[in-house]
Coordinates of C-alpha atoms and ligand atoms in Angstrom, one line a residue:
Chain A
G291 CA 102.0 100.3 119.2
L292 CA 99.1 101.4 117.6
T293 CA 96.5 100.8 120.2
A294 CA 98.2 102.5 123.3
A295 CA 99.2 105.3 120.5
L296 CA 95.2 105.7 119.6
S297 CA 94.2 105.9 123.0
K298 CA 96.0 108.8 123.5
V299 CA 94.6 110.4 120.0
F300 CA 91.0 109.8 121.2
A301 CA 91.7 110.3 125.1
G302 CA 89.9 113.8 124.9
F303 CA 86.9 112.6 122.6
A304 CA 83.9 114.2 123.1
G305 CA 81.6 112.9 120.5
R306 CA 79.2 110.1 120.0
K307 CA 80.5 109.4 116.3
L308 CA 83.6 109.2 114.5
T309 CA 83.9 112.3 111.8
E310 CA 86.2 113.4 109.1
A311 CA 87.6 116.1 111.5
N312 CA 87.9 113.8 114.7
I313 CA 89.8 110.7 113.0
Q314 CA 92.8 112.8 111.0
E315 CA 95.3 112.5 113.9
G316 CA 94.1 108.9 114.1
L317 CA 94.9 108.3 110.6
R318 CA 98.3 109.7 111.0
Q319 CA 98.7 107.0 113.5
V320 CA 98.1 104.9 111.5
R321 CA 100.1 105.8 108.7
L322 CA 103.3 106.2 110.9
A323 CA 102.4 102.2 111.9
L324 CA 102.4 101.1 108.6
L325 CA 105.1 102.9 107.2
E326 CA 107.0 101.5 110.2
A327 CA 105.7 98.1 109.4
D328 CA 107.2 98.5 106.0
V329 CA 103.8 98.9 103.8
H330 CA 104.8 101.0 100.8
Y331 CA 103.8 104.5 101.0
Q332 CA 101.2 104.0 98.1
V333 CA 99.7 101.3 99.6
V334 CA 99.1 103.3 102.8
K335 CA 97.9 106.5 101.0
D336 CA 95.1 104.3 99.3
F337 CA 94.5 102.0 102.8
L338 CA 93.9 105.5 104.7
G339 CA 91.4 106.5 101.9
K340 CA 89.5 103.2 102.6
V341 CA 89.7 103.4 106.5
S342 CA 88.3 107.0 106.3
V343 CA 85.3 106.0 104.6
R344 CA 84.8 102.8 106.5
A345 CA 85.3 105.0 109.7
V346 CA 83.4 107.9 109.3
G347 CA 79.9 108.1 110.2
D348 CA 80.7 105.4 112.6
E349 CA 78.4 105.7 115.9
V350 CA 80.6 105.0 119.0
V351 CA 79.6 102.0 120.2
K352 CA 79.1 101.8 124.2
S353 CA 80.8 98.9 125.2
V354 CA 84.0 100.0 123.4
T355 CA 86.4 103.3 123.7
P356 CA 86.3 105.3 120.2
A357 CA 90.3 104.2 120.0
Q358 CA 89.0 100.2 120.1
Q359 CA 86.3 101.1 118.0
F360 CA 88.8 102.9 115.4
V361 CA 91.8 100.2 115.7
K362 CA 88.6 97.5 114.8
V363 CA 87.8 99.5 111.5
V364 CA 91.6 99.6 110.7
H365 CA 92.2 95.8 111.4
D366 CA 89.1 94.5 109.7
E367 CA 89.9 96.8 106.8
L368 CA 93.4 95.3 106.7
V369 CA 92.3 91.7 106.9
A370 CA 90.0 92.2 104.2
L371 CA 92.7 93.5 102.2
L372 CA 94.9 90.4 102.7
G373 CA 92.6 87.5 102.2
P374 CA 90.7 85.7 101.0
V375 CA 93.5 82.7 100.9
D376 CA 93.1 79.8 99.1
H377 CA 95.8 77.4 100.8
S378 CA 95.1 74.1 98.5
L379 CA 97.6 72.7 96.5
P380 CA 97.3 72.1 92.5
V381 CA 96.0 68.8 91.4
A382 CA 97.5 66.7 89.1
T383 CA 95.6 65.9 85.8
Q384 CA 97.1 63.7 83.3
T385 CA 100.3 65.3 84.1
P386 CA 102.1 66.2 87.3
A387 CA 100.9 69.4 89.0
V388 CA 103.6 72.0 88.6
V389 CA 104.5 74.9 91.4
M390 CA 107.0 77.2 90.1
L391 CA 108.9 79.4 92.9
V392 CA 110.3 82.8 91.8
G393 CA 112.0 86.0 93.5
L394 CA 114.6 87.9 94.3
Q395 CA 118.1 87.0 95.5
G396 CA 118.3 85.0 98.8
S397 CA 114.6 85.1 99.6
G398 CA 114.0 81.6 100.5
K399 CA 113.2 79.7 97.4
T400 CA 115.2 76.6 97.9
T401 CA 114.4 76.1 101.3
T402 CA 111.0 76.8 100.4
A403 CA 110.4 74.4 97.7
A404 CA 111.7 71.8 100.5
K405 CA 109.4 72.9 102.5
L406 CA 106.3 72.8 100.1
A407 CA 107.8 69.2 99.1
R408 CA 107.4 68.2 102.8
L409 CA 104.0 69.4 103.1
A410 CA 102.8 68.0 100.1
Q411 CA 104.5 64.7 101.4
K412 CA 102.3 64.6 104.8
K413 CA 98.9 65.6 102.7
G414 CA 99.9 62.1 100.5
R415 CA 101.2 63.6 97.7
R416 CA 104.2 62.2 95.9
P417 CA 106.7 65.4 95.0
L418 CA 109.5 66.2 93.1
L419 CA 111.9 68.8 93.0
V420 CA 113.7 70.2 90.6
A421 CA 116.9 72.3 90.8
A422 CA 116.5 74.7 88.5
D423 CA 118.7 77.3 89.6
V424 CA 121.9 76.5 87.2
R425 CA 123.7 79.8 88.4
R426 CA 124.6 80.1 91.9
P427 CA 127.6 77.9 93.3
A428 CA 126.0 74.7 95.1
A429 CA 122.8 75.8 94.4
I430 CA 122.1 72.2 93.3
E431 CA 124.2 70.6 96.2
Q432 CA 121.4 72.8 98.4
L433 CA 118.2 71.6 96.8
Q434 CA 119.9 67.7 96.7
A435 CA 120.7 67.6 100.4
L436 CA 117.4 69.1 101.3
G437 CA 115.7 66.3 99.4
A438 CA 117.5 63.8 100.8
K439 CA 116.8 64.8 104.4
I440 CA 112.9 64.2 103.6
E441 CA 113.6 61.4 101.1
V442 CA 111.9 63.7 98.1
P443 CA 113.8 63.0 94.6
V444 CA 115.6 65.8 93.2
H445 CA 115.7 66.2 89.1
A446 CA 119.2 68.0 88.4
E447 CA 121.0 68.4 85.2
P448 CA 124.2 70.5 86.3
R449 CA 125.0 71.4 82.3
S450 CA 121.7 72.1 81.1
Q451 CA 120.2 75.4 80.3
A452 CA 117.0 76.0 82.7
P453 CA 113.8 75.8 80.4
A454 CA 115.2 72.5 78.8
L455 CA 116.0 71.1 82.5
C456 CA 112.1 71.6 83.9
A457 CA 110.5 70.4 80.9
N458 CA 113.0 67.4 81.6
G459 CA 112.2 67.0 84.8
V460 CA 108.2 67.2 84.8
A461 CA 108.6 64.3 82.2
A462 CA 110.8 62.7 84.5
A463 CA 108.4 62.9 86.9
A464 CA 105.3 61.6 84.8
K465 CA 107.1 58.5 84.2
A466 CA 108.1 58.2 88.0
G467 CA 104.2 58.4 88.7
R468 CA 105.1 61.4 90.9
D469 CA 102.1 64.1 91.1
L470 CA 103.6 67.4 91.9
V471 CA 106.5 69.1 90.5
I472 CA 108.0 72.1 92.6
L473 CA 110.4 74.1 90.6
D474 CA 113.2 75.9 92.4
T475 CA 114.3 78.7 90.1
G476 CA 117.5 80.7 90.7
G477 CA 116.8 84.5 92.3
R478 CA 117.1 87.5 90.1
L479 CA 116.3 91.0 90.2
H480 CA 112.9 92.3 88.5
I481 CA 115.2 94.5 86.0
D482 CA 117.1 91.9 84.7
D483 CA 115.4 91.5 81.5
E484 CA 117.6 88.6 79.9
L485 CA 117.3 86.7 83.6
M486 CA 113.3 87.4 83.7
E487 CA 112.9 86.2 79.8
E488 CA 114.5 83.0 81.0
L489 CA 111.3 82.9 83.5
S490 CA 109.1 83.7 80.8
E491 CA 110.6 80.4 79.0
I492 CA 110.3 78.3 81.7
R493 CA 106.8 79.0 82.0
R494 CA 106.2 78.5 78.0
R495 CA 107.9 75.0 78.3
V496 CA 106.3 74.2 81.7
P497 CA 103.2 75.7 82.0
P498 CA 102.9 76.2 85.9
D499 CA 99.4 75.5 88.1
R500 CA 100.8 77.7 90.4
T501 CA 103.5 80.3 90.3
Y502 CA 104.6 81.6 93.7
L503 CA 106.7 84.9 94.2
V504 CA 108.6 83.7 97.5
T505 CA 109.7 87.3 99.4
D506 CA 111.7 88.1 102.5
A507 CA 109.2 89.1 105.0
M508 CA 112.0 92.0 105.8
T509 CA 111.3 93.6 102.5
G510 CA 110.7 97.5 102.8
Q511 CA 109.6 99.4 100.3
D512 CA 111.1 97.4 96.9
A513 CA 108.3 94.5 97.6
L514 CA 106.2 97.0 95.5
A515 CA 108.2 97.0 92.5
S516 CA 109.7 93.7 92.2
A517 CA 106.2 92.2 92.9
S518 CA 104.5 94.3 90.5
E519 CA 107.0 93.4 87.6
F520 CA 107.3 89.4 88.3
H521 CA 103.3 89.5 88.3
R522 CA 103.2 91.5 85.2
R523 CA 106.0 89.2 83.3
L524 CA 104.6 85.5 85.0
G525 CA 101.1 86.1 86.4
L526 CA 101.4 85.1 90.0
S527 CA 99.1 82.7 91.9
G528 CA 100.4 84.0 95.3
A529 CA 102.8 85.0 97.4
I530 CA 105.2 82.9 99.9
L531 CA 106.3 85.3 102.7
T532 CA 109.4 84.0 104.4
K533 CA 111.6 84.6 107.6
M534 CA 108.5 85.2 109.3
D535 CA 110.0 84.2 112.6
G536 CA 111.9 87.6 112.7
D537 CA 110.6 90.6 114.1
A538 CA 110.3 91.9 110.9
R539 CA 106.4 93.5 110.6
G540 CA 105.9 92.0 107.3
G541 CA 104.0 95.1 105.7
A542 CA 105.3 93.8 102.2
A543 CA 102.5 91.4 102.5
L544 CA 99.9 94.2 101.9
S545 CA 102.3 96.0 99.2
I546 CA 102.1 92.7 97.5
K547 CA 98.5 91.7 97.7
S548 CA 97.6 95.5 96.5
V549 CA 99.4 95.8 93.4
T550 CA 99.3 92.3 92.3
K551 CA 95.7 91.5 93.7
V552 CA 97.2 87.9 95.0
P553 CA 97.4 86.9 98.2
V554 CA 100.4 85.9 100.4
V555 CA 99.3 82.2 100.8
Y556 CA 102.1 80.4 102.9
V557 CA 105.0 81.8 105.5
G558 CA 108.1 80.4 106.3
V559 CA 108.9 80.5 109.9
S560 CA 112.1 78.8 110.5
E561 CA 115.2 77.5 108.8
T562 CA 113.7 73.8 108.8
V563 CA 111.9 71.9 106.1
D564 CA 109.0 72.1 108.6
G565 CA 109.1 75.4 109.1
L566 CA 105.8 76.5 106.6
E567 CA 102.3 77.7 107.8
E568 CA 99.5 78.7 106.0
F569 CA 99.0 82.7 105.8
H570 CA 96.2 84.0 107.9
P571 CA 95.4 87.6 107.3
D572 CA 93.9 88.2 110.9
R573 CA 97.4 87.3 112.3
V574 CA 99.6 89.4 109.9
A575 CA 97.1 92.5 110.2
T576 CA 97.6 92.0 114.1
R577 CA 101.5 92.2 113.4
I578 CA 101.9 94.5 110.8
L579 CA 99.9 97.0 113.1
G580 CA 102.0 96.6 115.6
Chain B
S50 CA 109.1 138.3 101.1
L51 CA 109.7 135.6 98.6
F52 CA 110.7 133.1 101.6
A53 CA 108.2 134.0 103.6
R54 CA 105.8 131.7 102.4
P55 CA 105.8 128.0 103.2
L56 CA 107.4 125.3 101.1
D57 CA 105.2 124.5 98.2
P58 CA 102.9 120.9 99.4
S59 CA 103.6 119.2 96.2
V60 CA 107.1 120.0 96.5
L61 CA 107.5 118.6 100.3
Q62 CA 104.8 115.5 99.0
D63 CA 107.4 114.9 96.4
L64 CA 110.7 115.3 98.8
E65 CA 109.1 113.0 101.1
A66 CA 108.1 109.9 98.6
L67 CA 111.7 109.9 97.4
L68 CA 112.5 109.3 101.0
L69 CA 109.9 107.0 102.2
G70 CA 110.7 104.9 99.3
A71 CA 114.6 104.8 99.6
D72 CA 113.6 103.1 103.0
F73 CA 115.0 105.9 105.1
G74 CA 111.8 105.4 107.1
P75 CA 108.9 107.6 108.4
A76 CA 110.9 109.1 111.4
V77 CA 114.1 110.2 109.5
A78 CA 112.2 111.5 106.5
A79 CA 110.4 113.8 109.1
R80 CA 113.4 115.0 110.7
L81 CA 115.2 115.6 107.2
L82 CA 111.9 117.6 105.9
S83 CA 112.1 119.6 109.3
A84 CA 115.6 120.4 108.3
I85 CA 114.7 121.5 104.6
E86 CA 111.7 123.9 106.1
A87 CA 114.5 125.4 108.6
D88 CA 116.2 125.7 105.6
R89 CA 113.6 127.8 104.0
K90 CA 113.1 130.1 106.6
A91 CA 116.8 130.8 106.4
G92 CA 116.5 131.9 103.1
L93 CA 118.0 129.0 101.5
V94 CA 115.1 127.6 99.5
P95 CA 112.7 129.6 97.8
P96 CA 109.1 127.7 98.5
A97 CA 108.6 126.6 95.2
D98 CA 112.0 125.6 93.9
A99 CA 112.0 122.2 93.9
G100 CA 115.6 122.1 92.5
A101 CA 117.2 123.9 95.6
A102 CA 114.8 121.5 98.1
L103 CA 116.4 118.8 96.4
A104 CA 120.1 119.8 96.7
R105 CA 119.3 120.4 100.2
L106 CA 118.0 117.2 101.2
R107 CA 121.0 115.7 99.3
A108 CA 123.1 118.0 101.5
H109 CA 121.6 116.7 104.5
V110 CA 121.7 113.1 103.9
G111 CA 125.4 113.1 102.6
E112 CA 126.2 115.1 106.0
G113 CA 123.9 112.2 107.9
L114 CA 125.9 109.4 106.1
G115 CA 129.4 110.9 107.3
R116 CA 132.6 111.0 105.7
G117 CA 133.9 107.9 107.6
D118 CA 136.8 105.4 106.1
P119 CA 135.7 102.7 104.0
A120 CA 138.6 100.2 103.8
V121 CA 139.3 97.4 105.8
R122 CA 142.0 98.6 108.5
L123 CA 144.4 96.4 108.5
A124 CA 145.9 95.5 112.3
P125 CA 149.7 96.2 113.1
A126 CA 150.8 92.8 112.2
P127 CA 149.1 89.8 110.1
P128 CA 147.1 88.6 109.8
T129 CA 144.2 91.2 109.9
V130 CA 140.8 89.2 110.6
V131 CA 137.3 90.1 108.8
L132 CA 134.0 88.6 110.8
V133 CA 131.6 88.6 108.2
C134 CA 128.1 88.5 110.3
G135 CA 124.1 88.9 109.4
V136 CA 120.7 87.6 108.9
N137 CA 119.9 84.8 106.2
G138 CA 120.2 85.3 102.6
V139 CA 121.5 89.0 102.7
G140 CA 124.6 88.0 100.7
K141 CA 127.4 87.1 103.3
T142 CA 129.0 84.4 101.4
T143 CA 128.9 86.1 98.0
S144 CA 130.4 89.1 99.9
I145 CA 133.1 87.3 101.0
A146 CA 134.2 86.1 97.5
K147 CA 134.2 89.7 96.4
L148 CA 136.2 91.1 99.7
A149 CA 138.7 88.1 98.6
W150 CA 138.8 89.3 95.3
H151 CA 139.0 92.8 96.1
L152 CA 141.8 92.4 99.1
R153 CA 143.8 90.1 96.3
E154 CA 143.2 92.2 93.3
E155 CA 142.9 95.6 94.4
R156 CA 145.3 95.6 97.6
G157 CA 147.6 92.6 96.7
L158 CA 147.0 91.1 99.8
S159 CA 146.8 87.3 100.5
V160 CA 143.9 85.8 102.1
L161 CA 142.5 83.0 103.9
L162 CA 138.6 82.1 104.2
A163 CA 137.0 80.3 107.2
A164 CA 133.8 78.4 106.6
C165 CA 132.1 78.9 109.4
D166 CA 128.6 78.4 108.5
T167 CA 128.7 74.8 109.3
F168 CA 125.0 74.3 109.3
R169 CA 123.1 75.0 106.3
A170 CA 122.8 72.9 103.3
A171 CA 125.8 73.2 101.1
A172 CA 126.7 76.2 102.5
V173 CA 130.7 74.8 102.9
E174 CA 130.7 73.7 99.3
Q175 CA 129.3 77.1 98.2
L176 CA 132.1 79.1 99.9
E177 CA 134.7 76.4 98.2
V178 CA 133.4 76.6 94.7
W179 CA 134.2 80.6 95.1
A180 CA 137.8 79.6 97.0
R181 CA 138.4 77.6 94.2
R182 CA 137.6 80.4 91.3
L183 CA 139.5 82.9 93.0
R184 CA 142.3 80.8 93.8
V185 CA 142.1 81.4 97.3
E186 CA 142.8 78.9 100.5
I187 CA 139.8 77.5 102.5
V188 CA 139.7 76.2 106.2
R189 CA 136.6 73.9 106.1
Q190 CA 135.0 71.0 108.3
P191 CA 132.2 69.1 107.1
T192 CA 128.7 70.2 107.6
G193 CA 127.6 70.0 111.5
A194 CA 131.3 70.6 112.7
D195 CA 131.5 72.9 115.4
A196 CA 131.5 76.5 114.3
G197 CA 133.8 77.9 116.9
A198 CA 136.4 74.9 115.9
V199 CA 136.8 75.6 112.5
A200 CA 137.4 79.1 113.5
Y201 CA 140.0 78.1 115.9
D202 CA 141.4 76.0 112.8
A203 CA 141.5 79.2 110.6
A204 CA 143.0 81.7 113.1
E205 CA 145.9 78.8 113.6
A206 CA 146.3 78.4 109.6
A207 CA 146.4 82.2 109.1
L208 CA 149.1 82.7 112.1
A209 CA 151.2 79.8 110.8
R210 CA 150.9 81.2 106.9
K211 CA 151.4 84.8 107.8
T212 CA 148.3 85.3 106.0
D213 CA 147.6 88.7 105.3
V214 CA 143.8 88.6 105.6
L215 CA 141.5 85.7 107.4
V216 CA 138.3 86.6 106.1
V217 CA 135.4 84.3 108.7
D218 CA 131.9 83.4 107.0
T219 CA 129.1 82.7 109.2
A220 CA 125.6 81.3 108.9
G221 CA 122.9 83.6 108.6
R222 CA 120.9 83.7 111.8
L223 CA 117.9 86.0 112.7
H224 CA 118.8 88.5 115.1
T225 CA 115.5 87.5 117.2
R226 CA 117.5 84.1 117.9
E227 CA 119.4 84.3 120.8
P228 CA 121.3 81.2 121.2
L229 CA 122.7 82.1 117.8
M230 CA 124.0 85.0 118.5
A231 CA 125.6 83.8 121.6
E232 CA 127.2 81.5 119.3
L233 CA 128.3 84.4 116.9
G234 CA 129.8 86.1 120.4
K235 CA 131.6 82.6 120.9
I236 CA 133.3 82.8 117.3
R237 CA 134.0 85.7 118.0
R238 CA 136.0 85.2 121.3
V239 CA 137.6 82.2 119.9
L240 CA 139.2 84.3 117.1
S241 CA 140.2 87.5 119.7
R242 CA 141.8 84.8 121.9
K243 CA 144.0 82.8 119.3
I244 CA 144.9 86.3 117.6
P245 CA 144.8 88.9 119.8
G246 CA 143.1 92.3 118.7
S247 CA 140.8 90.6 116.6
P248 CA 138.5 90.4 114.8
H249 CA 140.0 93.9 113.4
E250 CA 136.9 94.3 111.1
T251 CA 133.4 92.9 111.8
L252 CA 131.3 93.2 108.8
L253 CA 127.3 92.9 109.0
V254 CA 125.9 92.3 105.6
L255 CA 122.4 94.4 105.2
D256 CA 120.4 93.4 101.9
A257 CA 119.6 96.4 100.2
T258 CA 115.8 95.6 99.8
V259 CA 115.8 95.5 103.9
G260 CA 112.9 97.8 105.4
Q261 CA 112.9 99.1 108.9
N262 CA 114.2 96.1 110.4
G263 CA 118.0 96.8 109.1
L264 CA 118.0 98.9 111.9
A265 CA 117.0 96.2 114.8
Q266 CA 119.6 93.7 113.1
A267 CA 122.4 96.3 113.3
R268 CA 121.3 97.1 116.9
V269 CA 121.2 93.6 117.7
F270 CA 124.3 92.4 116.0
R271 CA 126.4 95.2 117.6
E272 CA 125.3 93.9 120.7
A273 CA 126.4 90.6 120.5
V274 CA 130.0 91.4 118.3
E275 CA 131.4 94.9 118.0
V276 CA 130.0 95.4 114.2
T277 CA 132.8 98.0 112.6
G278 CA 130.5 98.5 109.6
I279 CA 128.2 97.9 106.9
F280 CA 128.4 95.7 103.8
L281 CA 125.3 96.8 101.9
A282 CA 124.6 94.0 99.2
K283 CA 122.4 93.8 96.4
L284 CA 122.9 97.8 95.5
D285 CA 122.5 96.8 91.9
G286 CA 118.9 96.4 92.4
T287 CA 116.1 99.0 92.4
A288 CA 116.5 99.4 96.3
K289 CA 118.2 102.0 97.9
G290 CA 119.0 100.6 101.6
G291 CA 118.0 104.2 103.0
I292 CA 118.0 102.4 106.5
V293 CA 121.8 102.8 106.6
L294 CA 121.1 106.3 107.4
A295 CA 119.2 105.5 110.8
I296 CA 121.7 102.9 111.4
Q297 CA 124.6 105.6 111.1
D298 CA 122.6 108.2 113.6
A299 CA 121.8 105.9 116.3
L300 CA 124.7 103.2 116.3
G301 CA 127.6 105.5 114.5
I302 CA 128.2 102.2 112.0
P303 CA 129.2 103.2 109.1
V304 CA 128.9 101.8 105.4
K305 CA 132.1 100.1 104.1
F306 CA 131.3 98.1 101.0
V307 CA 128.3 97.9 98.6
G308 CA 127.4 94.5 96.7
T309 CA 126.5 95.4 92.8
G310 CA 126.1 92.2 91.5
E311 CA 126.7 88.5 91.5
T312 CA 130.4 88.3 90.7
P313 CA 133.5 88.5 93.0
E314 CA 134.0 92.1 91.0
D315 CA 130.4 93.7 91.9
I316 CA 132.5 95.3 95.2
A317 CA 133.4 99.0 96.0
P318 CA 134.3 100.6 98.9
F319 CA 131.2 103.2 99.9
D320 CA 131.3 106.1 97.9
R321 CA 129.0 108.9 99.3
E322 CA 128.8 110.5 96.3
R323 CA 128.1 107.9 94.3
Y324 CA 125.1 106.7 96.6
L325 CA 123.9 110.0 96.9
D326 CA 123.8 110.4 92.8
G327 CA 122.0 106.7 93.0
L328 CA 119.2 108.5 95.4
F329 CA 118.8 112.1 93.9
G330 CA 120.8 111.5 90.6
Ligands
GTP67 N1 114.8 81.5 109.9 C1 114.4 81.5 108.6 N2 115.3 81.4 107.5 C2 114.8 81.2 106.4 C3 113.6 80.5 106.2 N3 113.7 80.6 104.7 C4 115.2 80.7 104.2 N4 115.5 80.8 105.4 C5 117.2 81.3 105.2 O1 117.2 82.1 104.5 C6 118.4 81.8 103.4 C7 118.4 82.0 102.1 O2 117.5 80.8 101.9 P1 117.7 79.9 99.9 O3 116.5 78.8 100.3 O4 118.9 80.0 100.0 O5 117.0 81.8 99.2 P2 117.1 81.3 97.9 O6 116.0 82.2 97.6 O7 117.0 80.0 97.3 O8 118.6 82.0 97.5 P3 119.1 82.3 96.1 O9 118.6 80.9 95.6 O10 120.6 82.8 95.9 O11 118.2 83.5 95.3 C8 119.2 80.2 104.1 O12 119.9 80.6 105.1 C9 118.0 79.8 104.7 O13 118.1 79.0 105.7 C10 112.5 81.3 107.0 O14 111.2 80.9 107.0 N5 113.1 81.6 108.2
GTP68 N1 121.9 90.9 92.8 C1 123.2 90.9 93.6 N2 122.6 89.8 94.4 C2 123.6 89.6 95.1 C3 124.5 90.1 95.8 N3 125.0 89.7 96.6 C4 124.8 88.4 96.9 N4 123.8 87.9 96.1 C5 122.8 87.1 95.7 O1 122.1 86.8 96.9 C6 122.0 85.5 96.9 C7 122.4 84.8 98.3 O2 123.7 85.2 98.7 P1 124.3 84.4 99.5 O3 126.1 84.8 99.8 O4 124.5 83.1 99.5 O5 123.8 85.0 101.0 P2 124.3 84.7 102.7 O6 123.9 85.7 103.4 O7 125.5 83.8 102.8 O8 123.3 83.7 103.0 P3 123.2 82.5 104.2 O9 124.7 82.2 104.1 O10 121.9 81.5 103.5 O11 122.3 83.2 105.1 C8 122.6 84.5 95.9 O12 122.1 84.4 94.8 C9 123.7 85.5 95.6 O13 124.4 85.6 94.3 C10 124.5 91.8 95.1 O14 125.2 92.2 95.6 N5 123.7 91.2 93.9
MG69 MG1 118.0 79.2 95.8
MG70 MG1 125.8 82.2 103.7

């Protein structure tokens, strides 16, 4: 991994301080690691600039090797960039709190909606799920099956438009004494103007307390463009990185944080309803560095 | 001489940005840029001519992708069996609807679908909707049934009905889950025992937004089942799926189809020039 590569780079290190000159090859190794980890190339460039500023002038501490010291600077900088993270669920006031899940096709929204409902339920909340994907074949059935499994009610209206049914869902939740509504929207491309407008319309009808971008951990460079556009149109509260139980490095997390300034809040770690964990910057930093 | 100067750094940077941004990956990008540098030394690219460098880059990428046969190869006698696999959410089920449409409408072949995702909530229902809309037959059992048993039933039905093509949907599975990869291998064995020589095509569906992990996916799926081609889905987005070049290089697996939308007609046999236009156009 990166530490091994950097040990080679700094093997002949004779100096006492890290200088601009002697960290150049180290920066190249970091660049390679981050690109292989799917961090967007522009984000990598900015990140290396920050690392360079942090590392240069550092005295090499006696108890560590120059490589270890350099890795620590990189790791700490990555952690600082990925966090801080607020994992709290939004509180209800007079009306139920609303969480809206959005993202590209197949990223894991429907499964994550059920996971969030389960998480909320375990914390003593009374969630309700809204099947707001009115297009995908059997999308409603999928959410209903998941809702039934965790005994969380699902609001569905097979023949309604998404904004109206979301509004009805929140009204139904309020009436039934539910205190958290989770809107599962259909997948869409950030360049599909009509579908992006549908999300804006849902937002107008039902102002969400949280809007989470659900992103597949294996997403490459496209994470920057898509996160940027979803954020521009909707204003994101955070992101949820799914399928982290695979071996994708998850560099998309850094791209998303960098371009939207909002953090990854949760990670999906299995296909089952209990597979949602809080995002911890230090763990993902280690994984991104490889 | 005019070509003695090295390539303009800004030209190199722009080429690299294009390659990295398209998910070719740093190793492939470096190799392609060295090829351009060699072209410059050979006098094929003037140092500051971005257009000439881009044309050479397109040529190198095109060479790398190869000329392969993008169609579904039919078995000597029906049924031809197409096994579809891939990680979660990439577009397998939707791509199967597209394949059904393409095989029937564009090649005049009869199609039978096998709903072998017996795990995920409403997966069988999802494929059933497509079967109904496309008016193709489907072999299915309720969610929770054994996927291998459904595969067996479907193979038996395809033989009995002398269907031209049997297309088998499977559950999304992460390539890091050994028991799930073993199950996929089992589905393949069930098919090949019932219909000798099958599956005749095994398509790995990749999401065009996939980054470097796409290579690991291709490698592991190829280990478990003989992947004969890639179905590159979601190419209607902004992602280019550039990892397919590394996959062709390392594993010799060609792209056979692309998915360009969410309806059955949003399928096209892989057209190298069109793909290159999308990158360099
Ligand atoms: N292994 C694993 N699989 C996941 C995870 N999250 C979701 N999945 C799987 O990913 C696939 C897609 O999940 P969905 O919830 O249907 O995705 P979606 O975003 O709702 O899809 P669309 O509504 O079509 O955009 C399914 O097979 C899920 O079981 C995860 O954290 N780990
Ligand atoms: N824009 C676009 N969306 C696509 C394309 N192919 C599939 N999708 C969408 O991607 C999402 C996931 O598609 P599925 O066919 O359910 O994917 P899958 O691989 O079968 O998913 P699992 O069975 O859960 O692993 C759906 O919303 C599809 O409509 C494509 O080519 N373009
Ligand atoms: Mg969904
Ligand atoms: Mg499927």
